[in-house]
Short mmCIF file of C-alpha atoms and ligand atoms in Angstrom, two decimals:
data_model
loop_
_atom_site.label_atom_id
_atom_site.label_comp_id
_atom_site.label_asym_id
_atom_site.label_seq_id
_atom_site.Cartn_x
_atom_site.Cartn_y
_atom_site.Cartn_z
CA MET A 23 73.13 -5.54 18.22
CA SER A 24 75.11 -7.62 15.68
CA GLN A 25 75.29 -11.39 16.00
CA THR A 26 78.38 -13.54 15.93
CA ILE A 27 78.58 -17.31 15.69
CA LEU A 28 81.42 -18.81 17.69
CA ILE A 29 82.66 -22.36 17.17
CA GLU A 30 85.29 -23.05 19.82
CA THR A 31 85.75 -26.46 21.44
CA ASN A 32 87.77 -25.37 24.47
CA GLU A 33 85.25 -24.43 27.19
CA ASP A 34 87.54 -21.89 28.91
CA LEU A 35 88.38 -20.10 25.65
CA LYS A 36 84.71 -20.16 24.69
CA LYS A 37 83.80 -18.25 27.86
CA ILE A 38 86.66 -15.77 27.60
CA PHE A 39 86.02 -15.05 23.90
CA SER A 40 82.24 -14.69 24.40
CA LEU A 41 82.46 -12.43 27.39
CA ASN A 42 84.97 -10.11 25.73
CA LEU A 43 83.26 -10.07 22.36
CA HIS A 44 80.03 -9.14 24.09
CA THR A 45 81.59 -6.56 26.39
CA PHE A 46 83.99 -4.81 24.05
CA VAL A 47 82.59 -5.38 20.59
CA GLY A 48 78.94 -5.29 21.64
CA THR A 49 77.99 -8.35 19.60
CA ASP A 50 75.59 -11.14 20.63
CA VAL A 51 77.57 -14.39 20.65
CA ILE A 52 75.82 -17.61 19.64
CA HIS A 53 77.68 -20.87 20.23
CA ARG A 54 77.61 -23.65 17.66
CA LYS A 55 79.27 -27.07 17.84
CA ASN A 56 80.41 -27.55 14.25
CA ALA A 57 79.86 -26.47 10.64
CA GLU A 58 76.59 -28.38 10.22
CA ASP A 59 75.19 -26.85 13.39
CA ALA A 60 76.22 -23.33 12.29
CA MET A 61 74.80 -23.81 8.78
CA GLU A 62 71.47 -24.85 10.23
CA LEU A 63 71.35 -21.57 12.15
CA LEU A 64 72.54 -19.49 9.18
CA ARG A 65 69.64 -20.79 7.13
CA ILE A 66 67.21 -19.10 9.53
CA LEU A 67 69.53 -16.28 10.62
CA PRO A 68 71.31 -15.22 7.42
CA GLN A 69 72.06 -11.80 8.86
CA VAL A 70 74.70 -13.12 11.28
CA ALA A 71 77.50 -10.60 10.81
CA LEU A 72 80.53 -12.62 11.81
CA ILE A 73 81.56 -16.24 12.22
CA ILE A 74 84.56 -17.13 14.32
CA THR A 75 85.45 -20.78 13.99
CA LYS A 76 88.09 -23.30 14.85
CA CYS A 77 89.80 -24.44 11.67
CA LYS A 78 88.85 -28.05 12.45
CA VAL A 79 86.41 -29.65 14.91
CA GLY A 80 87.46 -33.29 15.30
CA ASN A 81 87.92 -34.57 11.74
CA GLU A 82 85.60 -31.98 10.25
CA GLU A 83 87.13 -29.26 8.06
CA THR A 84 84.87 -26.75 9.75
CA ALA A 85 86.29 -23.51 8.36
CA VAL A 86 86.51 -24.82 4.78
CA LYS A 87 82.93 -26.14 4.94
CA LEU A 88 81.58 -22.84 6.26
CA HIS A 89 83.53 -20.80 3.72
CA GLN A 90 82.04 -22.92 0.96
CA PHE A 91 78.53 -22.60 2.44
CA LEU A 92 78.74 -18.78 2.67
CA ARG A 93 79.86 -18.60 -0.92
CA ASN A 94 77.18 -21.00 -2.23
CA GLU A 95 74.40 -19.22 -0.35
CA GLY A 96 75.69 -15.77 -1.24
CA LEU A 97 75.86 -14.79 2.44
CA LYS A 98 77.83 -11.74 3.50
CA SER A 99 78.91 -12.96 6.98
CA GLU A 100 82.60 -12.31 7.71
CA LEU A 101 84.75 -15.26 8.71
CA ILE A 102 87.67 -15.45 11.14
CA VAL A 103 89.48 -18.78 11.51
CA ILE A 104 91.22 -19.87 14.69
CA GLY A 105 94.18 -22.05 13.78
CA GLU A 106 96.13 -22.59 10.60
CA CYS A 107 94.12 -23.39 7.50
CA PRO A 108 96.43 -23.34 4.45
CA SER A 109 93.66 -23.71 1.85
CA LEU A 110 91.91 -20.56 3.11
CA ALA A 111 94.91 -18.51 4.21
CA ASP A 112 94.98 -16.43 1.00
CA GLU A 113 91.39 -15.26 1.30
CA ILE A 114 90.43 -15.48 4.96
CA LEU A 115 91.99 -14.21 8.16
CA CYS A 116 93.46 -17.24 9.97
CA LEU A 117 94.83 -16.52 13.46
CA GLN A 118 97.66 -18.69 14.67
CA GLU A 119 96.99 -20.53 17.93
CA PRO A 120 97.12 -19.78 20.77
CA VAL A 121 94.89 -16.80 20.04
CA SER A 122 94.67 -14.12 22.74
CA TRP A 123 91.25 -12.57 23.30
CA GLU A 124 92.74 -9.10 22.81
CA ILE A 125 93.77 -9.98 19.25
CA LEU A 126 90.47 -11.68 18.55
CA ILE A 127 88.29 -8.74 19.68
CA LYS A 128 90.49 -6.33 17.73
CA GLN A 129 89.87 -8.27 14.53
CA ALA A 130 86.20 -8.82 15.29
CA ALA A 131 85.76 -5.11 15.98
CA SER A 132 87.34 -4.15 12.68
CA TYR A 133 85.13 -6.62 10.74
CA LEU A 134 82.00 -5.36 12.51
CA GLY A 135 82.92 -1.70 12.07
CA VAL A 136 83.18 -1.04 15.79
CA THR A 137 85.90 1.28 16.98
CA LEU A 138 87.49 -0.40 19.96
CA GLN A 139 88.37 2.98 21.36
CA ASP A 140 84.61 3.61 21.70
CA SER A 141 83.75 0.31 23.21
CA THR A 142 86.58 0.28 25.73
CA ASN A 143 85.47 3.71 26.83
CA LYS A 144 81.95 2.43 27.38
CA VAL A 145 82.96 -0.29 29.81
CA LYS A 146 86.13 -0.25 31.81
CA PRO A 147 87.87 -3.55 31.18
CA ASP A 148 88.86 -4.08 34.79
CA TYR A 149 85.32 -4.64 36.12
CA PHE A 150 82.31 -6.56 34.89
CA PRO A 151 78.68 -5.72 35.68
CA VAL A 152 76.60 -8.32 37.53
CA PRO A 153 72.83 -7.80 38.04
CA VAL A 154 71.81 -7.29 41.69
CA TYR A 155 69.69 -10.46 41.76
CA TYR A 156 72.91 -12.49 41.68
CA PHE A 157 73.22 -11.44 45.33
CA TYR A 158 69.70 -12.42 46.50
CA ASP A 159 70.57 -15.92 47.67
CA ILE A 160 74.11 -15.52 48.95
CA GLN A 161 75.24 -14.14 52.32
CA LYS A 162 78.85 -13.43 51.43
CA THR A 163 80.98 -13.11 48.31
CA PRO A 164 84.33 -14.66 47.41
CA CYS A 165 85.75 -11.26 46.40
CA ASP A 166 85.26 -7.54 46.90
CA VAL A 167 82.27 -6.04 45.14
CA TYR A 168 82.09 -2.54 43.64
CA ILE A 169 79.55 -0.02 42.48
CA ARG A 170 80.20 2.34 39.58
CA ILE A 171 79.90 6.08 39.90
CA LYS A 172 79.78 8.30 36.85
CA LYS A 173 82.23 11.19 37.09
CA GLY A 174 81.77 12.62 33.62
CA PRO A 175 81.07 11.49 30.05
CA ASN A 176 82.81 8.09 29.64
CA ASP A 177 84.50 8.52 32.97
CA TYR A 178 83.64 6.17 35.81
CA GLN A 179 84.93 5.50 39.26
CA TYR A 180 84.58 2.10 40.96
CA VAL A 181 83.97 2.18 44.69
CA LYS A 182 84.24 -0.88 46.91
CA ARG A 183 80.83 -1.51 48.46
CA ILE A 184 80.90 -5.10 49.79
CA HIS A 185 84.10 -6.52 51.23
CA SER A 186 84.88 -10.17 50.71
CA LYS A 187 84.47 -10.79 54.44
CA ASP A 188 81.14 -8.95 54.84
CA VAL A 189 78.00 -10.87 55.68
CA PHE A 190 74.69 -9.58 54.22
CA ASP A 191 71.20 -10.78 53.39
CA LYS A 192 68.58 -10.22 50.72
CA ASN A 193 67.11 -7.22 52.55
CA ASP A 194 70.47 -5.42 52.33
CA ILE A 195 70.52 -6.07 48.59
CA LEU A 196 66.90 -4.95 48.19
CA LYS A 197 67.84 -1.67 49.88
CA TYR A 198 70.44 -1.02 47.18
CA GLU A 199 67.87 -1.92 44.57
CA SER A 200 65.27 0.43 46.04
CA GLN A 201 67.81 3.23 45.65
CA GLY A 202 67.97 2.49 41.92
CA LEU A 203 71.03 0.23 41.79
CA LYS A 204 70.70 -2.36 39.03
CA GLU A 205 74.17 -3.90 38.98
CA PHE A 206 77.27 -4.37 41.06
CA PHE A 207 80.74 -4.70 39.55
CA ILE A 208 83.24 -7.52 40.02
CA PRO A 209 86.97 -7.23 39.24
CA LYS A 210 87.61 -9.00 35.95
CA ASP A 211 89.98 -11.61 37.41
CA TYR A 212 87.22 -12.79 39.78
CA ILE A 213 84.20 -12.79 37.49
CA GLN A 214 84.33 -16.51 36.64
CA TYR A 215 85.04 -17.42 40.26
CA PHE A 216 82.18 -15.22 41.44
CA THR A 217 79.53 -16.60 39.07
CA THR A 218 80.56 -20.19 39.90
CA PHE A 219 80.26 -19.35 43.60
CA VAL A 220 76.75 -17.93 43.14
CA THR A 221 75.63 -20.84 40.98
CA ASN A 222 76.93 -23.45 43.44
CA ASN A 223 75.20 -21.67 46.33
CA LEU A 224 71.92 -21.58 44.46
CA VAL A 225 72.10 -25.24 43.44
CA GLU A 226 72.80 -26.17 47.06
CA LYS A 227 69.86 -24.11 48.28
CA LEU A 228 67.45 -25.50 45.67
CA GLU A 229 68.43 -29.04 46.62
CA ARG A 230 67.60 -28.49 50.30
CA GLU A 231 64.56 -30.45 51.41
CA ASP A 232 63.63 -28.03 54.20
CA LEU A 233 62.92 -24.94 52.04
CA THR A 234 59.50 -23.44 52.60
CA LEU A 235 57.29 -23.36 49.53
CA GLU A 236 57.55 -19.57 49.34
CA ASP A 237 61.34 -19.62 49.63
CA ARG A 238 61.50 -22.38 47.02
CA ILE A 239 59.45 -20.36 44.51
CA LEU A 240 61.49 -17.18 45.07
CA THR A 241 64.83 -19.01 44.85
CA THR A 242 63.79 -20.84 41.70
CA ALA A 243 62.57 -17.54 40.22
CA ASN A 244 65.93 -16.00 40.92
CA ALA A 245 67.80 -18.98 39.47
CA HIS A 246 65.60 -18.69 36.37
CA GLU A 247 66.66 -15.06 35.90
CA ILE A 248 70.33 -16.01 36.27
CA VAL A 249 70.04 -18.87 33.76
CA ARG A 250 68.29 -16.59 31.24
CA GLU A 251 70.88 -13.86 31.69
CA LYS A 252 73.76 -16.34 31.35
CA ILE A 253 72.31 -17.93 28.21
CA GLN A 254 71.64 -14.57 26.57
CA GLN A 255 75.12 -13.27 27.41
CA MET A 256 77.32 -16.31 26.91
CA GLY A 257 75.29 -19.32 25.82
CA LEU A 258 74.57 -22.43 27.84
CA ASP A 259 77.62 -23.32 29.93
CA GLN A 260 78.03 -26.03 32.56
CA ALA A 261 77.01 -23.69 35.37
CA ALA A 262 73.77 -22.83 33.56
CA VAL A 263 73.12 -26.54 32.95
CA ASP A 264 73.60 -27.38 36.65
CA LEU A 265 71.52 -24.45 37.79
CA SER A 266 68.69 -25.19 35.37
CA ASP A 267 68.60 -28.86 36.45
CA ALA A 268 68.30 -27.89 40.12
CA SER A 269 65.71 -25.22 39.27
CA ILE A 270 63.50 -27.53 37.20
CA ASN A 271 63.53 -30.19 39.95
CA SER A 272 62.61 -27.50 42.44
CA MET A 273 59.87 -26.19 40.15
CA VAL A 274 58.33 -29.65 39.76
CA GLN A 275 58.38 -30.02 43.56
CA SER A 276 56.68 -26.67 44.15
CA VAL A 277 54.15 -27.17 41.35
CA LYS A 278 53.02 -30.44 42.95
CA ASN A 279 52.49 -28.66 46.27
CA SER A 280 51.29 -25.38 44.84
CA PRO A 281 48.62 -23.23 46.46
CA GLU A 282 45.66 -22.58 44.17
CA VAL A 283 46.11 -20.05 41.37
CA THR A 284 44.63 -16.95 43.04
CA ASN A 285 46.88 -17.23 46.10
CA LEU A 286 49.88 -18.11 43.99
CA LEU A 287 49.29 -15.01 41.84
CA LYS A 288 49.01 -12.82 44.93
CA PHE A 289 52.29 -14.21 46.20
CA VAL A 290 54.27 -13.78 42.96
CA PHE A 291 52.92 -10.26 42.39
CA SER A 292 53.62 -9.06 45.91
CA ASN A 293 57.14 -10.51 45.79
CA LYS A 294 57.92 -8.91 42.42
CA VAL A 295 58.73 -12.20 40.75
CA SER A 296 59.78 -11.57 37.13
CA TYR A 297 57.17 -11.96 34.39
CA ALA A 298 59.36 -14.64 32.80
CA TYR A 299 59.21 -16.82 35.90
CA GLN A 300 55.55 -16.09 36.66
CA HIS A 301 54.83 -17.39 33.19
CA SER A 302 57.09 -20.47 33.50
CA HIS A 303 55.79 -21.46 36.91
CA LEU A 304 52.09 -20.98 36.15
CA LEU A 305 52.56 -22.74 32.84
CA ALA A 306 54.07 -25.79 34.57
CA LEU A 307 51.21 -25.64 37.08
CA MET A 308 48.53 -25.60 34.37
CA CYS A 309 50.29 -28.50 32.62
CA HIS A 310 50.19 -30.35 35.93
CA TYR A 311 46.46 -29.64 36.27
CA VAL A 312 45.73 -31.03 32.81
CA LEU A 313 48.09 -34.00 33.11
CA SER A 314 46.63 -35.08 36.43
CA LYS A 315 43.28 -35.57 34.64
CA GLN A 316 44.77 -37.86 31.94
CA SER A 317 44.62 -41.64 32.26
CA TRP A 318 48.07 -41.96 30.64
CA TYR A 319 49.74 -39.52 33.04
CA LYS A 320 53.17 -40.38 34.42
CA GLN A 321 55.52 -38.29 36.57
CA GLU A 322 57.99 -37.93 33.67
CA HIS A 323 55.36 -36.04 31.65
CA LEU A 324 55.32 -33.28 34.25
CA GLU A 325 59.10 -33.24 34.24
CA ILE A 326 59.16 -32.86 30.44
CA LEU A 327 56.59 -30.05 30.42
CA SER A 328 58.27 -28.25 33.35
CA PHE A 329 61.58 -28.45 31.52
CA VAL A 330 59.99 -26.91 28.42
CA SER A 331 58.22 -24.24 30.54
CA PHE A 332 61.54 -23.29 32.09
CA PHE A 333 63.31 -22.84 28.75
CA SER A 334 60.46 -21.93 26.39
CA ASP A 335 61.07 -18.18 26.15
CA VAL A 336 64.70 -18.17 27.26
CA THR A 337 65.97 -16.20 24.26
CA LEU A 338 63.36 -13.43 24.54
CA LYS A 339 64.59 -10.18 26.01
CA SER A 340 61.50 -8.25 27.04
CA GLN A 341 58.16 -8.85 28.72
CA MET A 342 56.40 -7.44 25.67
CA GLN A 343 57.97 -10.19 23.55
CA MET A 344 57.06 -12.89 26.06
CA GLN A 345 53.42 -11.82 26.19
CA ILE A 346 52.81 -12.56 22.49
CA SER A 347 50.82 -15.71 21.80
CA SER A 348 49.56 -15.23 18.24
CA LEU A 349 50.64 -13.78 14.88
CA LYS A 350 47.91 -11.15 15.19
CA GLU A 351 49.34 -9.91 18.50
CA LEU A 352 52.81 -9.90 16.97
CA THR A 353 51.83 -7.81 13.94
CA GLU A 354 49.86 -5.38 16.12
CA SER A 355 52.74 -4.95 18.59
CA ASN A 356 55.17 -2.04 18.67
CA LEU A 357 58.19 -4.32 18.47
CA THR A 358 61.12 -3.52 16.15
CA ASP A 359 61.88 -5.76 13.16
CA GLU A 360 64.68 -7.45 15.10
CA GLU A 361 62.46 -8.03 18.11
CA ILE A 362 59.77 -9.50 15.85
CA ARG A 363 62.36 -11.83 14.32
CA GLN A 364 63.36 -12.97 17.81
CA VAL A 365 59.73 -13.72 18.70
CA MET A 366 59.10 -15.56 15.40
CA ASN A 367 62.13 -17.80 15.91
CA HIS A 368 62.22 -18.16 19.69
CA ALA A 369 60.99 -21.76 19.83
CA SER A 370 63.42 -23.05 17.24
CA GLU A 371 66.29 -21.03 18.73
CA ALA A 372 65.56 -22.38 22.21
CA VAL A 373 65.72 -25.93 20.80
CA MET A 374 69.15 -25.14 19.35
CA ILE A 375 70.32 -23.95 22.75
CA LEU A 376 68.99 -27.15 24.33
CA ASP A 377 71.06 -29.19 21.89
CA GLN A 378 73.89 -28.44 24.30
CA HIS A 379 71.90 -29.53 27.36
CA PRO A 380 72.60 -33.16 28.31
CA GLU A 381 69.19 -33.62 30.01
CA ALA A 382 67.17 -32.30 27.05
CA ASN A 383 65.72 -35.48 25.49
CA GLU A 384 63.82 -35.77 22.21
CA TYR A 385 60.41 -35.31 23.90
CA ILE A 386 61.56 -32.03 25.43
CA LYS A 387 62.91 -30.76 22.12
CA THR A 388 59.78 -31.83 20.24
CA VAL A 389 57.37 -30.11 22.64
CA LEU A 390 59.54 -26.98 22.70
CA LEU A 391 59.71 -26.88 18.90
CA GLN A 392 55.92 -27.27 18.65
CA SER A 393 55.18 -24.94 21.57
CA HIS A 394 53.32 -22.46 19.35
CA GLY A 395 51.63 -25.03 17.16
CA LYS A 396 54.18 -25.03 14.33
CA LEU A 397 56.13 -28.17 13.45
CA ASP A 398 59.28 -26.20 12.58
CA GLY A 399 59.27 -23.93 15.65
CA ILE A 400 58.86 -20.73 13.64
CA GLY A 401 55.87 -18.44 14.08
CA PHE A 402 52.45 -19.12 15.66
CA GLU A 403 49.56 -21.34 14.56
CA GLU A 404 46.17 -19.86 15.34
CA ASN A 405 44.38 -23.22 15.48
CA PRO A 406 46.97 -26.01 15.74
CA GLY A 407 46.25 -29.40 14.19
CA GLU A 408 45.94 -32.94 15.46
CA ASP A 409 49.39 -33.88 14.08
CA LEU A 410 51.26 -32.41 17.06
CA HIS A 411 52.59 -34.52 19.95
CA PRO A 412 49.97 -35.01 22.74
CA LEU A 413 52.28 -33.29 25.24
CA SER A 414 52.71 -30.32 22.88
CA LYS A 415 48.92 -29.91 22.82
CA VAL A 416 48.76 -29.78 26.62
CA PHE A 417 51.59 -27.26 26.61
CA ILE A 418 49.95 -25.01 23.98
CA ILE A 419 46.64 -24.80 25.87
CA ALA A 420 48.40 -24.18 29.18
CA ASP A 421 50.61 -21.51 27.60
CA CYS A 422 47.70 -19.66 26.04
CA PHE A 423 45.74 -19.84 29.32
CA VAL A 424 48.64 -18.37 31.32
CA LYS A 425 49.47 -15.63 28.79
CA THR A 426 45.84 -14.49 28.87
CA LEU A 427 45.70 -14.70 32.68
CA LEU A 428 48.86 -12.59 33.07
CA ASN A 429 47.97 -9.97 30.50
CA PRO A 430 46.29 -7.01 32.27
CA ALA A 431 44.58 -6.05 28.99
CA LEU A 432 42.86 -9.45 28.68
CA PRO A 433 40.31 -11.25 30.88
CA SER A 434 41.77 -12.69 34.07
CA SER A 435 39.05 -14.98 35.35
CA LYS A 436 39.02 -18.67 34.48
CA LYS A 437 35.37 -18.40 33.47
CA GLU A 438 36.22 -15.84 30.78
CA ILE A 439 39.49 -17.38 29.60
CA LEU A 440 38.21 -20.91 28.93
CA PRO A 441 35.63 -19.83 26.29
CA ILE A 442 38.36 -17.85 24.49
CA LEU A 443 40.45 -21.00 24.32
CA ARG A 444 37.47 -23.08 23.20
CA THR A 445 36.83 -20.70 20.28
CA ARG A 446 40.45 -20.58 19.17
CA PHE A 447 41.46 -24.25 19.51
CA THR A 448 38.68 -26.11 17.73
CA ASN A 449 40.25 -29.54 17.15
CA PRO A 450 38.86 -32.37 19.32
CA SER A 451 41.95 -33.20 21.37
CA TYR A 452 42.45 -29.54 22.27
CA GLN A 453 38.79 -29.28 23.31
CA LYS A 454 39.36 -32.29 25.61
CA ILE A 455 42.37 -30.59 27.21
CA ILE A 456 40.38 -27.39 27.79
CA LYS A 457 37.67 -29.56 29.36
CA ALA A 458 40.26 -31.17 31.68
CA LEU A 459 41.40 -27.71 32.77
CA GLU A 460 37.80 -26.68 33.38
CA GLN A 461 37.16 -29.76 35.53
CA LYS A 462 40.24 -28.95 37.57
CA PHE A 463 38.86 -25.51 38.36
CA GLN A 464 35.41 -26.74 39.36
FE1 FE2 B 7 57.04 -19.26 23.57
#
């Protein structure tokens, strides 16, 4: 899938443009704040096919700066400017504001060589797909909900399945899922309203004090899936920020009261919790185990490491990508070149996403950037050095422990995993962390 950078300051337009570019043009939209921010990304992602930018962001001549940058670096990315930009008008397509999304996707499609006829046939514009897990924690919906039935090649019929007044529960949704249903469809005019409704419901549920531990873990796992899906589809919006905040608080709460690892594993496996959340939750738990043995430990350290656990692999699309914890595993994997690139850059790309998150402080960004032992967030370090932040070291050991534990092809008992860690991470402070983990298990 091609990638498009979008620089748009109006939040509503940002959502509308992203959703339609993704749906009709089939391009992955990455949001950037300004020219500097986009250039930073282009240095590591030079293959971005298209840049759509506001002419100016504040006082910055964003479009002019980017045009200059592309030329200087010899990059082939196409550029579309939103708003009048007289100095570029002769060379670059500048769309007069207000720009309708229909015009924008038409231009984007022609630059990316996508025939809109094809893409509109693939997805009917009147309905948007929503994964079934969006329905796990709600009992009603604010609008009618449809399923899609294939009538012939490129010909679909939408059938109303849940009425806006119906009341249902998770078991009803699981029944649909067990019959093979992966997504429901929402009429396009309601999609924003629907996702806000789901997000608000989830935040409310996660903030309840009376949730059982099991319900808390399952609800946080579901919220985690929704945040990942939202970020991968449309970037980090306010709803994803609110939902991630509530989820991380909930995760910290459940980690502090967690059952021991074997029982926790049984629970997450039998409840089909996603690999992504199993990893995040266990990772936060292992960090908690190590931290609780440190004399310098404060509550905020657990909050920082839980935050990083929640977001660490947020850009990765498959379990196979998330399981990788070394360069050797990456080169021996069956991943495509693009998937390998995503794995190589996932830490630095997650930090860029967190630039838009108001709660992501410098500690969080540092640990996330160093989460695979590299100072620049790119690739994996086999035996990370002493120059990393102390919290990064705790995170790295915990991450490697959990990835080994969850990988069916690798040892799964603590007794076997700890020696593997001891051999790989030879520097003294890492050895101390492994020791702390060992003591916790005794
Ligand atoms: Fe990672």
